[in-house]
mmCIF file of C-alpha atoms and ligand atoms in Angstrom:
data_model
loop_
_atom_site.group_PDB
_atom_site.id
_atom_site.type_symbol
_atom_site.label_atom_id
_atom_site.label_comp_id
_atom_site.label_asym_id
_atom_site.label_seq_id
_atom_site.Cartn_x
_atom_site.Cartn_y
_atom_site.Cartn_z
ATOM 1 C CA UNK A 1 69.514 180.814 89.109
ATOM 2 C CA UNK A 2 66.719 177.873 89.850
ATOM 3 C CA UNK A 3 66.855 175.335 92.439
ATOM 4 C CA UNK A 4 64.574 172.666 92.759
ATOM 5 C CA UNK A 5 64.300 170.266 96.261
ATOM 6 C CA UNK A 6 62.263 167.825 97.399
ATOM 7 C CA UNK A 7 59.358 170.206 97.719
ATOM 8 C CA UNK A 8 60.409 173.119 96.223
ATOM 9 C CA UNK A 9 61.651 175.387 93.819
ATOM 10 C CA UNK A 10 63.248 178.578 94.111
ATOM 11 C CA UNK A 11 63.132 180.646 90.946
ATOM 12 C CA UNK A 12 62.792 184.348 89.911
ATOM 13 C CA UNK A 13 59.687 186.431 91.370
ATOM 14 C CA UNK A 14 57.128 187.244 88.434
ATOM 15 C CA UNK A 15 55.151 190.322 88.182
ATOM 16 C CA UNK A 16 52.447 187.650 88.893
ATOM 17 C CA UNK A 17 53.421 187.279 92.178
ATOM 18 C CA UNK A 18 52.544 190.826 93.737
ATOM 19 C CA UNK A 19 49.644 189.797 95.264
ATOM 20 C CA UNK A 20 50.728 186.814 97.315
ATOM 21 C CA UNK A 21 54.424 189.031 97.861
ATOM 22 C CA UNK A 22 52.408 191.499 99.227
ATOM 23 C CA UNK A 23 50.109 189.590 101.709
ATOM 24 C CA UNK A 24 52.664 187.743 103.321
ATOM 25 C CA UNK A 25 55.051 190.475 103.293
ATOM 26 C CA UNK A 26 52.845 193.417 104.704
ATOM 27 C CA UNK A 27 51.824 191.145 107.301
ATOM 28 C CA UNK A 28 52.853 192.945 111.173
ATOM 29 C CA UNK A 29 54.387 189.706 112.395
ATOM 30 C CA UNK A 30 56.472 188.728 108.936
ATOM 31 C CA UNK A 31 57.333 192.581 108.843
ATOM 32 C CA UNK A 32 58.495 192.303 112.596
ATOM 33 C CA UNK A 33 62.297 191.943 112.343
ATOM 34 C CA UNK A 34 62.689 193.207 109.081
ATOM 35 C CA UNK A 35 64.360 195.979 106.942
ATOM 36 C CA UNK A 36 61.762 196.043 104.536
ATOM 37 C CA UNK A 37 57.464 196.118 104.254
ATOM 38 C CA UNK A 38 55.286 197.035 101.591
ATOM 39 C CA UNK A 39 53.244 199.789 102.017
ATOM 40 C CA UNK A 40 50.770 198.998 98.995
ATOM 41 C CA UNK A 41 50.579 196.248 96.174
ATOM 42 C CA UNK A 42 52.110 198.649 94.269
ATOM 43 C CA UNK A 43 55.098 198.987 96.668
ATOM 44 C CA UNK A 44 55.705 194.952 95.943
ATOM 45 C CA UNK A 45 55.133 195.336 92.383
ATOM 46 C CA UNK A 46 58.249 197.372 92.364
ATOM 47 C CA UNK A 47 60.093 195.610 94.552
ATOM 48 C CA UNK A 48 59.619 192.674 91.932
ATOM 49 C CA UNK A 49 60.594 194.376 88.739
ATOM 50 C CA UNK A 50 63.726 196.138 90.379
ATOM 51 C CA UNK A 51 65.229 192.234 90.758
ATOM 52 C CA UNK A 52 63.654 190.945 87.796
ATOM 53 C CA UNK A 53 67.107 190.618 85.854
ATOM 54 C CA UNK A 54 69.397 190.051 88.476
ATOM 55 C CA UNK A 55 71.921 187.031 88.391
ATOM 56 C CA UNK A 56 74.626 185.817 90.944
ATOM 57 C CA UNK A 57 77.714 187.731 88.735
ATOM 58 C CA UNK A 58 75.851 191.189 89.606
ATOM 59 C CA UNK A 59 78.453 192.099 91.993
ATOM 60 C CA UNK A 60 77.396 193.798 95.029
ATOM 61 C CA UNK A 61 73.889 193.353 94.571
ATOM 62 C CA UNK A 62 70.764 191.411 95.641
ATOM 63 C CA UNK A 63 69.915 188.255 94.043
ATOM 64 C CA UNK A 64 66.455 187.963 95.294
ATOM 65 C CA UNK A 65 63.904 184.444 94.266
ATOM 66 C CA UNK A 66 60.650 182.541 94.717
ATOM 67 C CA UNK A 67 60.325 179.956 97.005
ATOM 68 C CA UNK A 68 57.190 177.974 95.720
ATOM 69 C CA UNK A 69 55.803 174.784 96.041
ATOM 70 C CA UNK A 70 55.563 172.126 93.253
ATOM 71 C CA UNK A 71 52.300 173.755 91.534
ATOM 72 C CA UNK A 72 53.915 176.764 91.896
ATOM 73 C CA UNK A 73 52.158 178.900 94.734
ATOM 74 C CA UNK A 74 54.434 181.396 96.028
ATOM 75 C CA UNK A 75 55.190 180.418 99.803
ATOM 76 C CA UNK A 76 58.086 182.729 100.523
ATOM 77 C CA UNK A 77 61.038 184.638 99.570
ATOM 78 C CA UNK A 78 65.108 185.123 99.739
ATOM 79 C CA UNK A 79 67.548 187.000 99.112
ATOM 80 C CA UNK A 80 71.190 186.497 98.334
ATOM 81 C CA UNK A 81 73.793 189.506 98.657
ATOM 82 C CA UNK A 82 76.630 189.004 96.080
ATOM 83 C CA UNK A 83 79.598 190.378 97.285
ATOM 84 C CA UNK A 84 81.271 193.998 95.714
ATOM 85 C CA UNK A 85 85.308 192.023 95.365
ATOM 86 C CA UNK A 86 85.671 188.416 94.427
ATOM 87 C CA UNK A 87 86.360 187.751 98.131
ATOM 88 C CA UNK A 88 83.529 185.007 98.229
ATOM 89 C CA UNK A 89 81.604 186.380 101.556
ATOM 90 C CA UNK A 90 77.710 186.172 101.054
ATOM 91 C CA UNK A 91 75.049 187.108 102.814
ATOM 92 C CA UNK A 92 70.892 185.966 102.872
ATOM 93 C CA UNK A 93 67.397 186.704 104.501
ATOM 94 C CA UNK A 94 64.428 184.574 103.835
ATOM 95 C CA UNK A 95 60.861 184.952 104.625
ATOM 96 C CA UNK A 96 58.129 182.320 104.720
ATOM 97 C CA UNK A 97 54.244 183.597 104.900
ATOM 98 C CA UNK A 98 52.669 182.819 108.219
ATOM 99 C CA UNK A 99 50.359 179.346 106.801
ATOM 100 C CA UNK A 100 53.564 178.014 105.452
ATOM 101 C CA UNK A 101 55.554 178.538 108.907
ATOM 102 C CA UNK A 102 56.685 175.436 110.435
ATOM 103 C CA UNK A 103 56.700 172.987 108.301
ATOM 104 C CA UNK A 104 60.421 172.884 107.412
ATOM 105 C CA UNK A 105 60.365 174.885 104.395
ATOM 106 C CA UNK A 106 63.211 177.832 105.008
ATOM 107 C CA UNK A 107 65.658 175.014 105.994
ATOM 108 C CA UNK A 108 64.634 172.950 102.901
ATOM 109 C CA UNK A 109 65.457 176.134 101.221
ATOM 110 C CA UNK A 110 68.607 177.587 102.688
ATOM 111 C CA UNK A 111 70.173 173.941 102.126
ATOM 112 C CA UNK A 112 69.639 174.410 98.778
ATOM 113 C CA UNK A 113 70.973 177.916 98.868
ATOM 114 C CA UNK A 114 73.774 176.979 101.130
ATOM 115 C CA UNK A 115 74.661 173.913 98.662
ATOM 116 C CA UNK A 116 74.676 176.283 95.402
ATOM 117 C CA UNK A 117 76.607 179.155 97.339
ATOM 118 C CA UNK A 118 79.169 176.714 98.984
ATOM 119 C CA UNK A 119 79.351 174.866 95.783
ATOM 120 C CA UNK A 120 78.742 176.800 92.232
ATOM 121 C CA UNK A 121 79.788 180.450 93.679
ATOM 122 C CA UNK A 122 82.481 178.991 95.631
ATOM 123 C CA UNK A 123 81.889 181.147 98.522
ATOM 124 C CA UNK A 124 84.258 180.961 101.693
ATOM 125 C CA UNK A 125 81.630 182.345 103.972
ATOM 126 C CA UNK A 126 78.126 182.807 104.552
ATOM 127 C CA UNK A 127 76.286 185.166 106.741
ATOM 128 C CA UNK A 128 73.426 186.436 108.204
ATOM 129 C CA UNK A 129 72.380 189.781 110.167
ATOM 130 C CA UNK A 130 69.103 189.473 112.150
ATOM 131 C CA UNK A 131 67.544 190.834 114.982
ATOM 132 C CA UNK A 132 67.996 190.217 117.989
ATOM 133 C CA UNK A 133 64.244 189.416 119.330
ATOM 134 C CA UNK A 134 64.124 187.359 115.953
ATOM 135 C CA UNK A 135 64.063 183.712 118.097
ATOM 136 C CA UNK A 136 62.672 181.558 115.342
ATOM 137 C CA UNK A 137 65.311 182.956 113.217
ATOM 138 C CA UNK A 138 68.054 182.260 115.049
ATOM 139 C CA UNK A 139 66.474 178.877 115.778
ATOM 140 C CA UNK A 140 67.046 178.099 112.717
ATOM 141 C CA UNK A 141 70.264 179.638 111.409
ATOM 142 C CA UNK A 142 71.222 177.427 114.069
ATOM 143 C CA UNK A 143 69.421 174.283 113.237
ATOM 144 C CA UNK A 144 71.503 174.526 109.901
ATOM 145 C CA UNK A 145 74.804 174.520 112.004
ATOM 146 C CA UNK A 146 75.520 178.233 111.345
ATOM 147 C CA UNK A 147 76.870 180.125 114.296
ATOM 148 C CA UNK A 148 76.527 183.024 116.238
ATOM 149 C CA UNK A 149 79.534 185.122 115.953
ATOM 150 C CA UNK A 150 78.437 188.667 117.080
ATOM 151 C CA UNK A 151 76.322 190.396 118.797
ATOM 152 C CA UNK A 152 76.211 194.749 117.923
ATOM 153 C CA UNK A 153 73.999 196.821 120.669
ATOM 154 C CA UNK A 154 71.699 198.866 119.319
ATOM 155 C CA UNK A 155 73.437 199.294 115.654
ATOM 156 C CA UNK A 156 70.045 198.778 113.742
ATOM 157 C CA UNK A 157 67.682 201.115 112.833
ATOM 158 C CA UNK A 158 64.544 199.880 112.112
ATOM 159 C CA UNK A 159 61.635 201.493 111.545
ATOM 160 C CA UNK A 160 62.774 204.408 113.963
ATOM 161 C CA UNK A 161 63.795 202.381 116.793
ATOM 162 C CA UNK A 162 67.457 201.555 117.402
ATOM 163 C CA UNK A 163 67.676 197.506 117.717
ATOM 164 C CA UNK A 164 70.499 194.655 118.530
ATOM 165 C CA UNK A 165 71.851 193.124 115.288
ATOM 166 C CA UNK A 166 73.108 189.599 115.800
ATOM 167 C CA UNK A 167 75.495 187.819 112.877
ATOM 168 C CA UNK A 168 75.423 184.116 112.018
ATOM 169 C CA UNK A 169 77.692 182.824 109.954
ATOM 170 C CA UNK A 170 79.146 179.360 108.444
ATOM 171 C CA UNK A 171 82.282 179.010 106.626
ATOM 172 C CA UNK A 172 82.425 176.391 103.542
ATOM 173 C CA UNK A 173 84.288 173.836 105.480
ATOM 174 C CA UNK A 174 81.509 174.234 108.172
ATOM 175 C CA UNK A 175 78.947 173.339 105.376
ATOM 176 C CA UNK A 176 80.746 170.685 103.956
ATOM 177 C CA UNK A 177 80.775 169.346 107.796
ATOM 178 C CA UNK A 178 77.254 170.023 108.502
ATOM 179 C CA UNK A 179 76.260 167.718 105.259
ATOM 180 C CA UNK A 180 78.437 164.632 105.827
ATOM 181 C CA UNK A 181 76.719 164.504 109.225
ATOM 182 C CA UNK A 182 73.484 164.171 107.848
HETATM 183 C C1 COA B 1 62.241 182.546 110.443
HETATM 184 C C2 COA B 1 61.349 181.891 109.383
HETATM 185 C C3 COA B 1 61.970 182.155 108.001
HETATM 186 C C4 COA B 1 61.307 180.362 109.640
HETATM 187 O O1 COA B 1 60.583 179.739 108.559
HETATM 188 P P1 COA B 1 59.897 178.305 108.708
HETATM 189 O O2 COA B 1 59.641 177.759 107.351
HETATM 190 O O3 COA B 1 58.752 178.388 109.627
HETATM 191 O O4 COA B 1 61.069 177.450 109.408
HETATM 192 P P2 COA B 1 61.202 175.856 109.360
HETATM 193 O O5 COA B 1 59.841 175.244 109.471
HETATM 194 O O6 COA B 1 62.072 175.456 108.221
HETATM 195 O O7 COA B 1 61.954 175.569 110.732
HETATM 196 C C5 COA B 1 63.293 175.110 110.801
HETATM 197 C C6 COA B 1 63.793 175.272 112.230
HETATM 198 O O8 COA B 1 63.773 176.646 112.595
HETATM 199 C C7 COA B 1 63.381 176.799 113.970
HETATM 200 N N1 COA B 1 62.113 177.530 114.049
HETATM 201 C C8 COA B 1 61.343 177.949 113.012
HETATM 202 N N2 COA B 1 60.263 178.637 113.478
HETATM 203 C C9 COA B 1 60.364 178.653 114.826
HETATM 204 C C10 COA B 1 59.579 179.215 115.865
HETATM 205 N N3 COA B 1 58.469 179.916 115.616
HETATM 206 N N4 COA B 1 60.007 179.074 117.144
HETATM 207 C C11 COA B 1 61.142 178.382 117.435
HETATM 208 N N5 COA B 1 61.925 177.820 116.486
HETATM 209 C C12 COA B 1 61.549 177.956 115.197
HETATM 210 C C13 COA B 1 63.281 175.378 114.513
HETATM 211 O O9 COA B 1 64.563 175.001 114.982
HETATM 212 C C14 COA B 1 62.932 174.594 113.276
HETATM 213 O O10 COA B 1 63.295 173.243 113.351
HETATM 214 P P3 COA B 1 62.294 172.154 113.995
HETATM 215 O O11 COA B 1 60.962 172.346 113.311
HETATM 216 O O12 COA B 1 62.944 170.861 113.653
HETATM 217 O O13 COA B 1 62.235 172.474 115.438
HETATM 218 C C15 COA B 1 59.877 182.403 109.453
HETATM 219 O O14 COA B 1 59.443 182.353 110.797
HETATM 220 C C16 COA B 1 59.692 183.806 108.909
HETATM 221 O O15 COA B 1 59.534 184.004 107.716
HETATM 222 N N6 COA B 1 59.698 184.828 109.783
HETATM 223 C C17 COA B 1 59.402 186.194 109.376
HETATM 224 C C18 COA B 1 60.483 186.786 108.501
HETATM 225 C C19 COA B 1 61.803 186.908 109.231
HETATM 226 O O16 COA B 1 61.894 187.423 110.341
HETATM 227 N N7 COA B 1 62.863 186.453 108.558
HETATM 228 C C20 COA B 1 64.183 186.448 109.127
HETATM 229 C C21 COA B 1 65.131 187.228 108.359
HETATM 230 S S1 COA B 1 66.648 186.282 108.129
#
């Protein structure tokens, strides 16, 4: 799977890309509100070559890619979790390393995502679980018209502390809403 948008591509992460994967992704504040942080270059390396050869019919598994810009710098990452049935419910994270922040790029991303999900996989709905302290997050999941459909107290554990996990979700004729607005 590779999807190209105005300013970016999305693509699969190279062996290449440990370095960069690693910076961004052992960083405290990216690390924050996530399930997952690299303890060593190493750590990412892994991480890389364990998705190398996954593809969207890998049922109940992670697709994860590259988000990089035109020359191909690595800016970011996501991940896509294909379903275990054919029952077309997905689920995504995305991370963007700190310089990159702001400037649009995980929405220019997810509507690509959202597109190919809603469109070539067919999906009926789309979710996302994040925490809740995660306020540019939910910013915007919401920004791309997804909404907030529960709230779970304390059902996350991460990192050893028990945390609020908050679900957004969209539903295909959401999307298809969302887009002839724009
Ligand atoms: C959440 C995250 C992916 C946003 O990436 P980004 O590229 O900076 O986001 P964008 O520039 O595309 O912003 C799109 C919208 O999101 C919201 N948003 C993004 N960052 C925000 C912030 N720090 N505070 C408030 N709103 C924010 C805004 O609504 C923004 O739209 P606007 O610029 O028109 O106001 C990024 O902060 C990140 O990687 N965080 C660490 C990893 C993480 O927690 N991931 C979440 C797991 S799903």
């Amino acid at each position: 799977m590779e999807l190209i948008t105005a300013r970016l591509r999305l693509d699969p992460l190279r062996e290449s890309d440990a370095d960069a994967l690693y910076a961004y992704r052992s960083d405290p504040a990216v690390a924050l509100y996530q399930g997952w942080k690299p303890s060593t270059r190493g750590e990412a390396l892994d991480f890389i070559r364990a998705q190398q050869h996954s593809t969207p019919d890998r049922r109940d598994s992670w697709l994860q890619r590259a988000i990089r810009l035109a020359d191909a710098t690595l800016i970011g990452d996501l991940g896509l979790h294909i379903p275990a049935g054919a029952d077309g419910s997905y689920a995504f994270g995305i991370t963007i390393a700190p310089v990159y922040q702001g400037m649009g790029y995980a929405r220019e991303a997810l509507r690509a995502l959202f597109d190919m999900v809603f469109g070539e996989l067919r999906a009926h709905r789309l979710h996302a679980s994040i925490d809740q302290r995660n306020a540019p997050c939910a910013a915007l999941l919401r920004s791309l018209g997804m909404r907030q459909e529960a709230h779970f107290r304390e059902s996350l554990k991460l990192r050893g502390e028990w945390v609020d996990d908050v679900i957004f979700a969209m539903l295909a004729r959401e999307w298809a809403h969302a887009r002839a607005e724009r």
